[in-house]
XYZ file of C-alpha atoms in Angstrom:
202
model
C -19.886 23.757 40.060
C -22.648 22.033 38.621
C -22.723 24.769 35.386
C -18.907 24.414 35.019
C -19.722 20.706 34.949
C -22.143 21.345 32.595
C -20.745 23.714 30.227
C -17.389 20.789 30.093
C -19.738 18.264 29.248
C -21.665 20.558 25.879
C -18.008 21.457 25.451
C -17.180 17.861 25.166
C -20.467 16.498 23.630
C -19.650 19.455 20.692
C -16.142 18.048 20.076
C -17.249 14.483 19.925
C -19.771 15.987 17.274
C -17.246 18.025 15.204
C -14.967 15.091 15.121
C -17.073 12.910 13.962
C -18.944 15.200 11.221
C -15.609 15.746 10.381
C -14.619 12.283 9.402
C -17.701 12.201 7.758
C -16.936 14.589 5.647
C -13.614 13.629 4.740
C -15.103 10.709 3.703
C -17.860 12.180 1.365
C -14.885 14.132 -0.126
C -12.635 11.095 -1.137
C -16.003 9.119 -2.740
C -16.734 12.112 -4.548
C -13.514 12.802 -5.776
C -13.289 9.115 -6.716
C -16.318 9.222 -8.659
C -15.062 12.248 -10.397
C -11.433 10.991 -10.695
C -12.838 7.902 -12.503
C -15.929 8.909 -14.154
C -18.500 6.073 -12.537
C -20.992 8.153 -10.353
C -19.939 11.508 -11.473
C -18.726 12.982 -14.722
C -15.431 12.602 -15.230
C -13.434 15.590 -13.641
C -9.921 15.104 -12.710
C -9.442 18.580 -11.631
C -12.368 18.244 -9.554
C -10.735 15.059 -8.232
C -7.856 16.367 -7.229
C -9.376 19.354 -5.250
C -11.971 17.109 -3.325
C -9.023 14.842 -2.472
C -6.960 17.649 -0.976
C -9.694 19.093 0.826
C -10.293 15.253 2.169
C -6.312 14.531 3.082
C -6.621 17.847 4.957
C -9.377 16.812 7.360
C -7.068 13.430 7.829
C -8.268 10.924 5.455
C -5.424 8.459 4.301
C -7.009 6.985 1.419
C -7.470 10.772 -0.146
C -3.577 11.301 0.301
C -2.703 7.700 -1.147
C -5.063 9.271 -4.589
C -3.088 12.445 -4.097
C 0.615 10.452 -4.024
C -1.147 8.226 -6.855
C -2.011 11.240 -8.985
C 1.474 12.992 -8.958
C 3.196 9.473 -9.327
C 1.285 8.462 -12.434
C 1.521 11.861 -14.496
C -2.011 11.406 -16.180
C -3.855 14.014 -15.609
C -0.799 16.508 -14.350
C 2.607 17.055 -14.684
C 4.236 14.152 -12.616
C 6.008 15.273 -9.206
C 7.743 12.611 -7.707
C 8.803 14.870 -4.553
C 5.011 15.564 -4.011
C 3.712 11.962 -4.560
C 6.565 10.513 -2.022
C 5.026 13.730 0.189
C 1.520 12.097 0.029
C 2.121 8.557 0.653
C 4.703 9.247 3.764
C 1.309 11.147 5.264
C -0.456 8.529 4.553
C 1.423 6.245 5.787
C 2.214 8.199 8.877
C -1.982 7.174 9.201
C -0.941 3.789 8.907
C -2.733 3.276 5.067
C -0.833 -0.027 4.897
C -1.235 0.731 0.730
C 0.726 3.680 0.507
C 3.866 1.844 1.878
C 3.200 -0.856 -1.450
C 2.968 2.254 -3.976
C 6.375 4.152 -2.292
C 8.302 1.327 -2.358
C 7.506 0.523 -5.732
C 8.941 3.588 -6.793
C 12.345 3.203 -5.132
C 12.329 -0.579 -6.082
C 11.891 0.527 -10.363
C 13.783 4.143 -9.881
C 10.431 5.883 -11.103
C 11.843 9.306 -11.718
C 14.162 8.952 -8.957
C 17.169 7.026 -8.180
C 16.467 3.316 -7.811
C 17.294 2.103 -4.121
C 16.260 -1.915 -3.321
C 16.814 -1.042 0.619
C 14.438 2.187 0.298
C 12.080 -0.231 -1.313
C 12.733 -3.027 1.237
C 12.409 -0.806 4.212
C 8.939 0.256 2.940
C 7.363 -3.093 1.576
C 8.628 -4.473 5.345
C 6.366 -1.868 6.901
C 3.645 -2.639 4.692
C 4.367 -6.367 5.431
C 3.832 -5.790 9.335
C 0.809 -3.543 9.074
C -1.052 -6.522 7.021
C -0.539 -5.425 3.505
C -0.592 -8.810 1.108
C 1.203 -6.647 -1.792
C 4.178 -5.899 0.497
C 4.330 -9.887 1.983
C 4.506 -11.047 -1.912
C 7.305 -8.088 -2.447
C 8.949 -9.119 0.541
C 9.185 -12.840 -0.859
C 10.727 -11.600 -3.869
C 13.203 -9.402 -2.530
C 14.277 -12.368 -0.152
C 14.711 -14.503 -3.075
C 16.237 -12.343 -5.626
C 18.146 -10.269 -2.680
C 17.640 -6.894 -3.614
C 17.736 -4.533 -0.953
C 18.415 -7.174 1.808
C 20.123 -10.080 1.752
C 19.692 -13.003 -0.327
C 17.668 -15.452 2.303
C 16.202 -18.277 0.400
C 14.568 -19.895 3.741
C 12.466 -16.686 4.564
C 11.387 -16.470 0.615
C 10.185 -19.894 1.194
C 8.464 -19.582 4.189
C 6.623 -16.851 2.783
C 5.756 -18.271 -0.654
C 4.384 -21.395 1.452
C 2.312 -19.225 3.312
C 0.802 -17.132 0.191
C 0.787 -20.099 -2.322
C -1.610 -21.446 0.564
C -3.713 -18.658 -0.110
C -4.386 -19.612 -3.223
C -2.003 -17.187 -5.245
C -0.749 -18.080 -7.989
C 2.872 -16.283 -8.471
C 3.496 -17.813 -4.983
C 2.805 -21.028 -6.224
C 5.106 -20.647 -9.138
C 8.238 -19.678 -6.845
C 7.067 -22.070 -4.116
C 7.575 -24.750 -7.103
C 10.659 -23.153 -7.891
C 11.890 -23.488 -3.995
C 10.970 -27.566 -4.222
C 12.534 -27.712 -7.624
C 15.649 -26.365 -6.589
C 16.170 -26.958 -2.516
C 15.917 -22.850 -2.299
C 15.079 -22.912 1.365
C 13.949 -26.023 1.696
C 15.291 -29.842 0.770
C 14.325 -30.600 -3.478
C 11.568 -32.532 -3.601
C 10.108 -32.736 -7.390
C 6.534 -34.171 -6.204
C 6.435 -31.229 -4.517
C 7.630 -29.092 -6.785
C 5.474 -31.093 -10.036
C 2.835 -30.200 -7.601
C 3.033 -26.138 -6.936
C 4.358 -25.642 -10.452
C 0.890 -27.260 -11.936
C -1.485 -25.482 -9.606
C 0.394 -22.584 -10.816
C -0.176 -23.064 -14.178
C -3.988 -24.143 -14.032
């Protein structure tokens, strides 16, 4: 009993290694290919890139499939797939890399080589929104306001701008002047909106 227990436990303790070498690794993979992807700390090698990010997403890392979605979406370095960028960031996403939900929806939202669709968009910049993802909140906001893919619900644009404008940022602080200015949400109050509109624009 006591060498079964034994041999579970190195079976175990070897796992536990592997695992974490592994992440390790996938790690070292997506710096590298970064540094090759943008030329800082390595020659610049998008090629290389690519590979080092695949190998990377393999082993599970999120970020490396956000570069992968990133470098089919942007057409760059190679031919631009749309189908294989979406593929990317739903994997990452699937390992809850808030980011990837930002980058997906901005596709559907501007019909980037695919048919535009605001509730696609919506859908995605919501689950950004609830995993954290400032990007998606300030989407959200907008989509609220201008009621595209949802709709049009000036109170939740303004509770959001008021909580971003707070934050110091400065497109929030435009529409949150916008919102005083003209009751959107909210009763007018010029002071208020006098106020947000010139923090905006120093």
């Amino acid at each position: 009993n006591m060498k079964k227990l034994h041999g579970l436990f190195m079976l175990l303790f070897c796992i536990n290694a592997f695992s974490q070498s592994s992440k390790t690794l996938s790690e070292t993979l997506y710096e590298d290919g970064l540094g090759y992807l943008r030329g800082i700390t390595k020659y610049h090698n998008p090629k290389l890139a690519k590979s080092l990010f695949y190998q990377s997403a393999k082993l599970g890392c999120p970020q490396a499939m956000n570069e992968l979605g990133n470098i089919y979406s942007d057409g760059m370095y190679f031919r631009r797939n749309i189908d294989s960028a979406i593929f990317w960031y739903k994997k990452a996403i699937f390992s809850e890399y808030a980011p990837s939900c930002y980058n997906i929806a901005n596709l559907y939202r501007l019909g980037f080589n695919i048919p535009q669709d605001f509730t696609e968009a919506f859908r995605y910049y919501m689950k950004g929104m609830e995993m954290k993802n400032s990007d998606c909140k300030k989407a959200i906001a907008y989509m609220y306001y201008k009621g595209l893919g949802t709709s049009q619900n000036y109170y939740k644009a303004f509770d959001l701008y008021k909580e971003i404008a707070e934050t110091g940022n400065v497109n929030a602080m435009y529409f949150l002047g916008l919102c005083y200015r003209n009751g959107y949400g909210t009763f007018p109050d010029p002071e208020l909106s006098k106020l947000w509109l010139q923090k905006s624009a120093s």
